[in-house]
Coordinates of C-alpha atoms in Angstrom, one line a residue:
Chain N
X280 CA -0.1 0.1 0.3
X281 CA 1.6 3.2 -0.9
X282 CA 1.2 6.3 1.0
X283 CA -1.5 8.3 -0.9
X284 CA -4.0 4.5 -0.4
X285 CA -2.7 4.5 3.2
X286 CA -3.5 8.3 3.9
X287 CA -6.7 8.2 2.0
X288 CA -7.7 4.3 3.8
X289 CA -7.5 6.9 7.0
X290 CA -9.1 9.5 6.2
X291 CA -12.3 7.0 5.1
X292 CA -11.8 5.9 8.9
X293 CA -11.9 8.9 9.8
X294 CA -15.1 10.4 7.5
X295 CA -16.6 7.8 9.3
X296 CA -16.1 8.5 12.7
X297 CA -17.2 12.3 12.1
X298 CA -20.6 10.5 10.7
X299 CA -20.8 8.7 14.2
X300 CA -20.4 11.9 16.4
X301 CA -22.5 13.9 14.2
X302 CA -25.4 10.9 14.7
X303 CA -24.8 11.6 18.8
X304 CA -25.2 15.3 18.0
X305 CA -21.9 15.5 19.1
X306 CA -20.8 18.4 16.1
X307 CA -17.4 18.9 18.0
X308 CA -16.1 15.9 17.7
X309 CA -17.3 15.4 14.6
X310 CA -16.0 18.8 13.1
X311 CA -13.0 17.2 15.0
X312 CA -12.8 14.3 12.2
X313 CA -13.4 15.6 9.3
X314 CA -11.1 18.1 9.4
X315 CA -8.7 16.0 10.1
X316 CA -9.8 13.9 7.0
X317 CA -9.2 16.6 4.9
X318 CA -5.7 17.5 6.2
X319 CA -5.0 13.8 4.8
X320 CA -7.3 14.4 1.5
X321 CA -8.2 16.9 0.9
X322 CA -9.6 16.6 -2.5
X323 CA -12.9 14.0 -1.7
X324 CA -15.8 16.6 -1.5
X325 CA -17.8 14.8 0.8
X326 CA -15.5 16.0 4.1
X327 CA -16.2 19.2 3.1
X328 CA -20.1 18.9 2.5
X329 CA -20.2 17.3 5.9
X330 CA -18.2 19.6 8.2
X331 CA -20.8 21.9 6.3
X332 CA -23.9 20.3 7.9
X333 CA -22.1 20.5 11.3
X334 CA -21.2 24.1 11.2
X335 CA -25.0 24.8 10.0
X336 CA -26.2 22.8 13.0
X337 CA -24.3 25.5 14.9
X338 CA -25.9 28.2 13.1
X339 CA -22.4 28.7 11.6
X340 CA -23.0 29.8 8.7
X341 CA -19.8 31.6 7.4
X342 CA -18.3 28.2 7.9
X343 CA -20.7 26.5 6.2
X344 CA -20.7 29.2 2.9
X345 CA -16.1 28.1 3.2
X346 CA -16.9 24.4 3.1
X347 CA -19.7 24.6 0.5
X348 CA -17.7 26.4 -2.1
X349 CA -14.5 24.2 -1.1
X350 CA -16.9 21.4 -2.2
X351 CA -18.8 23.0 -4.8
X352 CA -15.5 23.5 -6.7
X353 CA -14.0 19.8 -6.1
X354 CA -17.6 18.8 -7.4
X355 CA -20.4 21.1 -9.1
X356 CA -22.9 19.1 -9.0
X357 CA -23.3 18.4 -5.0
X358 CA -26.3 18.5 -4.4
X359 CA -25.9 19.6 -0.4
X360 CA -23.8 22.2 -1.2
X361 CA -25.4 24.4 -3.2
X362 CA -28.9 23.3 -1.0
X363 CA -26.2 24.7 2.3
X364 CA -24.5 27.3 0.1
X365 CA -27.4 28.6 -0.5
X366 CA -29.2 28.2 3.0
X367 CA -25.9 30.5 4.1
X368 CA -26.2 33.1 1.5
X369 CA -29.6 33.8 2.7
X370 CA -28.9 34.6 6.3
X371 CA -26.5 37.1 4.9
X372 CA -29.4 38.3 3.3
X373 CA -28.0 37.3 -0.4
X374 CA -31.2 37.3 -1.6
X375 CA -30.4 36.7 -5.3
X376 CA -27.8 34.9 -5.3
X377 CA -29.1 32.9 -2.4
X378 CA -32.2 31.7 -4.4
X379 CA -29.6 30.5 -7.6
X380 CA -28.2 28.3 -5.3
X381 CA -31.1 26.6 -4.3
X382 CA -32.9 26.3 -7.7
X383 CA -29.4 24.9 -8.8
X384 CA -29.6 22.3 -6.0
X385 CA -33.4 21.8 -6.7
X386 CA -32.5 20.6 -10.5
X387 CA -29.4 18.4 -9.5
X388 CA -31.4 17.0 -7.1
X389 CA -34.4 15.7 -8.9
X390 CA -32.5 13.4 -11.0
X391 CA -30.3 12.8 -7.9
X392 CA -31.3 9.1 -6.6
X393 CA -33.6 7.7 -4.2
X394 CA -31.6 7.8 -0.9
X395 CA -30.3 11.6 -1.3
X396 CA -33.6 12.6 -2.5
X397 CA -34.1 15.5 -1.4
X398 CA -36.3 17.8 -3.4
X399 CA -39.4 18.6 -0.8
X400 CA -36.6 20.2 1.8
X401 CA -34.5 22.3 -1.3
X402 CA -38.4 23.1 -2.0
X403 CA -39.4 24.4 0.8
X404 CA -36.4 27.0 1.7
X405 CA -36.9 28.1 -2.2
X406 CA -40.4 28.2 -2.2
X407 CA -39.8 30.5 1.2
X408 CA -37.5 32.5 -0.3
X409 CA -39.1 33.0 -4.3
X410 CA -42.2 34.0 -2.0
X411 CA -40.7 36.8 0.6
X412 CA -39.3 38.4 -3.4
X413 CA -42.3 38.7 -4.6
X414 CA -44.1 39.7 -1.9
X415 CA -41.4 42.5 -1.6
X416 CA -40.9 43.0 -5.9
X417 CA -45.2 43.3 -6.6
X418 CA -45.6 46.0 -3.2
X419 CA -43.1 48.2 -5.2
X420 CA -44.7 47.7 -8.5
X421 CA -48.3 48.2 -7.0
X422 CA -47.3 51.1 -5.6
X423 CA -46.3 52.3 -9.6
X424 CA -49.1 51.1 -10.8
X425 CA -51.7 52.6 -8.6
X426 CA -49.9 56.2 -8.5
X427 CA -50.1 56.0 -12.3
X428 CA -53.8 54.6 -12.0
X429 CA -53.8 58.0 -10.4
X430 CA -52.2 60.9 -12.0
X431 CA -54.6 59.1 -15.5
X432 CA -57.4 59.3 -13.1
X433 CA -57.2 62.8 -13.0
X434 CA -55.9 63.7 -16.1
X435 CA -59.3 62.3 -17.7
X436 CA -61.0 64.4 -15.0
X437 CA -59.0 67.8 -15.6
X438 CA -59.9 66.7 -19.4
X439 CA -63.1 66.1 -18.8
X440 CA -63.8 70.1 -16.1
X441 CA -62.0 71.1 -19.5
X442 CA -64.5 70.0 -22.4
X443 CA -67.8 71.1 -20.1
X444 CA -66.5 74.3 -20.0
X445 CA -66.3 74.5 -23.8
X446 CA -69.1 73.2 -25.6
X447 CA -72.4 73.9 -23.1
X448 CA -75.5 71.4 -24.7
X449 CA -73.3 68.4 -24.4
X450 CA -72.2 68.5 -21.2
X451 CA -74.7 64.8 -20.8
X452 CA -72.7 63.3 -23.5
X453 CA -69.6 64.1 -22.6
X454 CA -70.4 62.6 -18.8
X455 CA -71.1 59.7 -19.5
X456 CA -68.1 59.5 -21.7
X457 CA -66.0 60.6 -19.4
X458 CA -67.7 57.9 -17.1
X459 CA -67.1 55.1 -19.6
X460 CA -63.6 56.0 -20.0
X461 CA -62.8 56.4 -16.5
X462 CA -64.2 52.2 -16.1
X463 CA -62.2 51.4 -18.7
X464 CA -59.2 53.1 -17.2
X465 CA -60.0 51.0 -13.6
X466 CA -60.2 47.7 -16.0
X467 CA -56.9 47.9 -17.7
X468 CA -55.8 48.6 -13.8
X469 CA -57.0 45.6 -12.9
X470 CA -55.7 43.5 -15.8
X471 CA -52.2 44.9 -15.7
X472 CA -51.9 43.4 -11.4
X473 CA -53.5 40.1 -13.0
X474 CA -50.7 38.2 -12.6
X475 CA -49.6 39.6 -9.2
X476 CA -53.0 38.7 -8.2
X477 CA -53.1 35.4 -5.7
X478 CA -56.0 33.3 -7.7
X479 CA -56.0 29.7 -8.5
X480 CA -53.0 27.4 -10.0
X481 CA -54.4 25.6 -12.5
X482 CA -55.6 21.7 -11.7
X483 CA -53.1 20.4 -15.0
X484 CA -50.2 22.0 -12.6
X485 CA -51.0 20.4 -9.2
X486 CA -50.1 16.3 -8.6
X487 CA -53.7 15.1 -8.6
X488 CA -52.2 13.4 -4.8
X489 CA -50.7 16.5 -3.1
X490 CA -53.2 18.4 -5.0
X491 CA -50.2 21.2 -5.0
X492 CA -48.1 22.0 -7.6
X493 CA -45.5 20.2 -8.7
X494 CA -42.2 20.2 -7.9
X495 CA -40.9 16.9 -9.4
X496 CA -42.8 15.9 -12.1
X497 CA -43.1 12.2 -13.3
X498 CA -44.8 10.4 -15.3
X499 CA -45.9 6.7 -15.7
X500 CA -46.9 4.5 -18.4
X501 CA -49.7 5.2 -19.0
X502 CA -50.1 8.9 -19.1
X503 CA -50.7 9.8 -15.9
X504 CA -48.4 12.9 -14.1
X505 CA -47.8 12.4 -10.0
X506 CA -45.2 14.1 -6.9
X507 CA -41.9 12.1 -7.3
X508 CA -41.9 11.5 -3.6
X509 CA -45.5 11.1 -2.8
X510 CA -45.6 8.7 -6.5
X511 CA -43.0 6.8 -4.5
X512 CA -44.3 7.0 -1.0
X513 CA -47.7 5.4 -2.7
X514 CA -45.6 2.6 -4.1
X515 CA -44.5 1.9 -1.3
X516 CA -47.3 1.9 1.2
X517 CA -50.5 1.1 -1.4
X518 CA -49.8 -0.6 -3.9
X519 CA -47.3 -1.4 -6.9
X520 CA -50.1 0.5 -9.0
X521 CA -50.8 3.6 -10.7
X522 CA -53.3 5.6 -8.2
X523 CA -56.1 6.6 -11.2
X524 CA -55.7 3.3 -13.2
X525 CA -54.9 1.2 -11.1
X526 CA -52.7 -0.5 -14.0
X527 CA -49.7 -2.5 -12.2
X528 CA -46.8 0.4 -12.1
X529 CA -42.9 -0.3 -11.0
X530 CA -40.8 2.5 -9.5
X531 CA -38.4 1.5 -11.8
X532 CA -41.5 2.8 -14.8
X533 CA -41.1 6.7 -13.6
X534 CA -40.0 9.4 -15.6
X535 CA -39.4 12.7 -15.3
X536 CA -42.8 14.4 -16.9
X537 CA -40.0 17.8 -19.1
X538 CA -42.2 20.1 -20.6
X539 CA -44.8 19.8 -16.7
X540 CA -41.6 20.9 -15.1
X541 CA -41.2 24.1 -17.4
X542 CA -44.6 25.0 -17.5
X543 CA -44.8 24.5 -13.8
X544 CA -41.1 27.2 -14.1
X545 CA -43.0 29.0 -16.1
X546 CA -46.1 30.2 -14.2
X547 CA -43.9 30.6 -11.6
X548 CA -42.2 33.0 -12.7
X549 CA -44.8 35.1 -13.9
X550 CA -47.3 33.8 -10.3
X551 CA -44.6 34.2 -7.8
X552 CA -47.9 33.9 -5.0
X553 CA -48.0 30.5 -6.0
X554 CA -44.8 30.2 -4.4
X555 CA -46.8 29.8 -1.1
X556 CA -46.4 27.4 1.4
X557 CA -47.9 27.6 4.8
Chain D
X14 CA -72.1 -6.9 -11.0
X15 CA -74.1 -4.6 -9.2
X16 CA -76.5 -2.9 -11.2
X17 CA -74.9 0.3 -9.4
X18 CA -72.8 0.7 -12.4
X19 CA -75.5 2.5 -14.6
X20 CA -77.0 4.3 -12.0
X21 CA -72.7 5.7 -11.5
X22 CA -72.9 6.7 -15.0
X23 CA -75.9 9.6 -14.6
X24 CA -74.3 10.4 -11.1
X25 CA -70.5 11.2 -12.3
X26 CA -69.2 9.6 -15.5
X27 CA -65.0 10.8 -15.2
X28 CA -64.9 10.7 -11.1
X29 CA -66.0 7.6 -11.1
X30 CA -64.3 6.3 -14.3
X31 CA -62.3 3.9 -12.7
X32 CA -63.7 3.3 -10.0
X33 CA -66.3 0.9 -10.0
X34 CA -67.7 0.7 -6.7
X35 CA -67.7 -2.6 -6.1
X36 CA -70.0 -3.4 -3.1
X37 CA -68.5 -5.6 -0.7
X38 CA -69.5 -7.7 2.6
X39 CA -67.8 -8.8 5.8
X40 CA -67.2 -12.5 6.8
X41 CA -65.7 -14.8 8.8
X42 CA -62.1 -15.6 9.0
X43 CA -60.7 -18.5 7.5
X44 CA -63.3 -18.7 4.3
X45 CA -61.9 -19.6 0.9
X46 CA -62.2 -16.6 -0.6
X47 CA -65.5 -17.3 -4.1
X48 CA -66.8 -14.9 -6.2
X49 CA -69.4 -15.6 -8.4
X50 CA -68.2 -14.9 -11.9
X51 CA -68.8 -11.1 -12.7
X52 CA -70.9 -9.4 -15.8
X53 CA -68.9 -10.5 -18.9
X54 CA -69.5 -7.2 -21.0
X55 CA -67.3 -5.3 -18.4
X56 CA -64.0 -7.1 -18.5
X57 CA -61.9 -4.8 -17.1
X58 CA -64.2 -4.7 -13.4
X59 CA -63.5 -7.9 -13.3
X60 CA -59.1 -8.1 -13.8
X61 CA -58.9 -5.3 -11.5
X62 CA -61.5 -6.9 -8.9
X63 CA -58.7 -9.3 -8.9
X64 CA -56.8 -7.0 -8.4
X65 CA -57.9 -6.1 -5.5
X66 CA -58.0 -8.9 -4.2
X67 CA -54.9 -9.8 -4.4
X68 CA -53.8 -6.0 -2.6
X69 CA -56.5 -6.7 0.2
X70 CA -54.8 -9.8 0.5
X71 CA -51.2 -8.4 0.6
X72 CA -52.3 -5.9 3.7
X73 CA -53.9 -8.5 5.5
X74 CA -50.9 -9.7 7.8
X75 CA -50.9 -5.5 8.3
X76 CA -54.1 -4.8 9.3
X77 CA -54.0 -7.0 12.1
X78 CA -50.6 -5.5 13.4
X79 CA -51.7 -2.4 13.3
X80 CA -54.4 -1.1 14.9
X81 CA -56.5 1.9 12.9
X82 CA -55.1 5.4 12.8
X83 CA -58.5 6.4 12.2
X84 CA -59.2 5.7 15.5
X85 CA -56.2 6.5 17.0
X86 CA -56.4 10.7 16.6
X87 CA -53.0 11.7 15.4
X88 CA -52.3 15.0 14.3
X89 CA -52.6 15.4 9.9
X90 CA -49.1 15.4 9.0
X91 CA -48.2 18.3 6.4
X92 CA -49.4 16.8 3.5
X93 CA -52.4 15.7 4.9
X94 CA -53.2 19.1 6.3
X95 CA -52.3 20.1 2.8
X96 CA -54.5 18.0 0.8
X97 CA -57.6 18.4 2.6
X98 CA -57.6 22.3 3.5
X99 CA -57.2 22.4 -1.0
X100 CA -60.3 20.3 -0.6
X101 CA -62.1 21.7 1.2
X102 CA -62.0 24.1 -0.5
X103 CA -62.3 22.2 -3.9
X104 CA -65.6 21.7 -2.0
X105 CA -66.8 25.1 -0.7
X106 CA -66.2 26.1 -5.0
X107 CA -68.0 22.9 -6.5
X108 CA -70.0 20.9 -3.5
X109 CA -70.4 17.4 -5.0
X110 CA -74.7 17.3 -5.6
X111 CA -76.8 15.4 -3.2
X112 CA -74.3 16.9 -0.4
X113 CA -73.6 19.2 2.5
X114 CA -70.4 19.4 4.5
X115 CA -71.5 20.8 8.2
X116 CA -68.3 22.8 8.1
X117 CA -66.5 23.2 11.3
X118 CA -63.0 23.8 13.1
X119 CA -62.0 19.9 12.6
X120 CA -60.3 19.5 9.4
X121 CA -59.7 16.0 10.7
X122 CA -63.5 15.2 11.6
X123 CA -66.2 16.4 8.4
X124 CA -69.7 15.9 9.0
X125 CA -72.0 15.6 5.9
X126 CA -74.9 15.5 5.4
X127 CA -76.7 13.0 2.3
X128 CA -79.6 13.4 0.9
X129 CA -81.4 11.2 -0.9
X130 CA -81.3 11.2 -4.8
X131 CA -85.0 11.7 -6.1
X132 CA -86.5 8.9 -7.8
X133 CA -84.8 6.3 -4.9
X134 CA -86.3 4.0 -2.4
X135 CA -84.0 6.6 -0.1
X136 CA -85.6 10.1 -1.9
X137 CA -86.2 13.4 0.7
X138 CA -84.8 11.2 3.4
X139 CA -81.3 12.3 4.8
X140 CA -78.4 11.3 6.9
X141 CA -75.1 12.3 8.2
X142 CA -71.4 10.5 7.6
X143 CA -68.9 11.1 9.2
X144 CA -65.1 11.2 8.2
X145 CA -62.3 10.4 10.1
X146 CA -59.5 10.8 7.8
X147 CA -55.8 9.5 8.9
X148 CA -52.0 11.0 10.3
X149 CA -51.5 10.0 6.8
X150 CA -54.0 10.7 4.5
X151 CA -54.4 10.7 1.1
X152 CA -52.3 7.2 1.5
X153 CA -54.4 5.2 3.9
X154 CA -58.0 5.9 3.3
X155 CA -60.7 7.8 5.8
X156 CA -63.2 6.0 8.1
X157 CA -66.4 6.8 6.3
X158 CA -69.1 5.6 8.8
X159 CA -72.4 6.4 8.6
X160 CA -74.3 9.1 12.2
X161 CA -77.0 7.1 13.6
X162 CA -80.0 6.6 12.0
X163 CA -77.7 4.7 9.4
X164 CA -80.1 4.3 6.4
X165 CA -80.9 0.8 5.8
X166 CA -79.5 -0.6 2.8
X167 CA -78.2 -4.5 2.2
X168 CA -74.5 -3.2 2.5
X169 CA -75.4 -0.5 5.7
X170 CA -75.0 -1.9 8.9
X171 CA -77.3 -0.6 11.9
X172 CA -73.7 1.0 13.4
X173 CA -73.3 2.2 10.8
X174 CA -70.4 0.9 8.7
X175 CA -70.8 0.7 5.3
X176 CA -69.8 -2.0 3.4
X177 CA -67.7 -0.5 -0.1
X178 CA -64.5 -1.4 -1.3
X179 CA -63.1 2.2 -1.7
X180 CA -63.0 2.4 2.2
X181 CA -60.7 -0.5 2.9
X182 CA -58.4 -2.4 0.5
X183 CA -60.1 -0.7 -3.1
X184 CA -58.9 2.6 -2.0
X185 CA -55.9 4.8 -4.0
X186 CA -55.0 8.2 -2.8
X187 CA -56.7 9.3 -6.7
X188 CA -59.4 9.9 -4.1
X189 CA -61.0 12.0 -2.8
X190 CA -64.0 12.7 0.4
X191 CA -65.8 14.1 -2.8
X192 CA -65.1 11.4 -5.3
X193 CA -65.9 8.9 -2.0
X194 CA -69.3 11.1 -1.3
X195 CA -70.5 10.3 -5.2
X196 CA -69.5 6.4 -4.8
X197 CA -72.1 6.2 -1.7
X198 CA -74.9 7.8 -3.3
X199 CA -74.6 5.7 -6.4
X200 CA -74.6 2.5 -3.5
X201 CA -77.8 3.8 -2.1
X202 CA -79.2 4.3 -5.3
X203 CA -79.1 1.9 -6.5
X204 CA -80.4 -0.7 -3.9
X205 CA -84.1 -1.9 -4.5
X206 CA -84.6 -3.2 -1.0
X207 CA -85.0 -1.2 2.3
X208 CA -83.4 -4.0 4.2
X209 CA -80.3 -4.8 6.6
X210 CA -77.2 -6.5 5.5
X211 CA -78.0 -10.3 6.2
X212 CA -75.3 -10.3 8.9
X213 CA -75.8 -7.5 10.7
X214 CA -76.3 -8.5 14.7
X215 CA -73.9 -10.8 14.4
X216 CA -71.3 -7.8 12.9
X217 CA -73.1 -6.0 15.2
X218 CA -72.0 -7.5 18.4
X219 CA -68.6 -8.3 17.3
X220 CA -68.4 -5.0 16.9
X221 CA -69.9 -3.2 20.5
X222 CA -66.1 -2.4 21.5
X223 CA -66.6 0.6 19.5
X224 CA -63.7 -0.7 17.0
X225 CA -63.5 1.9 13.4
X226 CA -64.7 -0.6 10.1
X227 CA -60.9 -0.2 9.2
X228 CA -60.1 -3.7 11.8
X229 CA -62.8 -5.7 10.2
X230 CA -61.6 -8.4 7.0
X231 CA -64.2 -7.1 3.8
X232 CA -65.1 -9.6 2.1
X233 CA -66.0 -9.1 -2.2
X234 CA -69.3 -10.5 -2.6
X235 CA -70.9 -10.7 -6.0
X236 CA -73.5 -8.1 -5.7
X237 CA -76.8 -7.7 -7.4
X238 CA -77.9 -4.8 -5.6

């Protein structure tokens, strides 16, 4: 065994020790073990992400960020690293950057193996952040619309006042037109506010089991689309059949429904209120 | 097969397309499974019946081991809570005809008024369904019973327990309170005689300790009602 192989073996043992400490909530001891492992083999990303998780448990967000960035340098496809980095960035009010990391984690997480599946967890955090972002921007937009509407209304009123003082005799007609214009203006502004007005999410973007907007839609051979985590739970706990058609169904037959995934994303980009989680 | 199928199409084709309410009855354990051959014009019904049967067998072991979670009243999971809130909103916007949900602040227990469909034996009669949701709804069926007095029906016991497979072994998480209600109404509507199940007294006596119908070993049989 060469010196490198010996170091790798020792580092791996340190990781196992660290995991044991972690399970017992002994985060300080776990951090020491992972740190030793990193010293021996600095190029193994999991040592960094494991240590980051310990820092996260201790609310040491600055170190979470450092370790995650290092792990991402080594492997840019680590779901957990992007997830924890996103959380750390949100903690220090870097909303846009934090959201970007969580979005990346979500995209990578959809394809992750079932053991490390954490889409639901990521979704919760991303949705919270996106909803806050929407609240801020929509408040600003609605304020702008409101002041523009008031300006338009007073312009119309002024013109009506001028018109009616110039042409006597047609006052009634002019008043009718004026009221119609004000009403039409109101409608136009309501229309403009529509995207920011919370409403129903269309049924075709919602899972028939959760009745919630899709996070990770998968389609069955029968053509029905379900939320991945929920259909997997159904196959495990209720039975190996399609909930709608009752045709036999195995987990391996589930395929990502990319079209619905994109439709959901397009809807959410336009209607941020749909990110609301209870 | 049950004549209910004809009636269902009038009530709601879309909801019930995949969920034909096979009516079942409870049997003593240790009997061999038997059922009469169903209507040959309904081969898909037959295969799903067979499938449900195999499913029900595999679930027996679990059923004996654990008591129903509906009766133990654990708090609803997040998914269950979310889904029930959405079902409630949908019900309020678009209630199934013939039903009134008595709104309370209890999301876990719904009490629903059922009005017998016109032109059936139960026309103008009103009954109450009590629906209790388990912690992990919709992965597990709700417990649905009639409150006293339960309608006189060959598949409804005097203690309110209902013999309907979708409430037990043929449950699917794609079903909703609304689709359950429609199945129950179609079961009532298809009845040609107002009477209790043959084994009513014995069954009700066995349930005296307040056990849930979900702990009963329900049994399919060929059904003429």
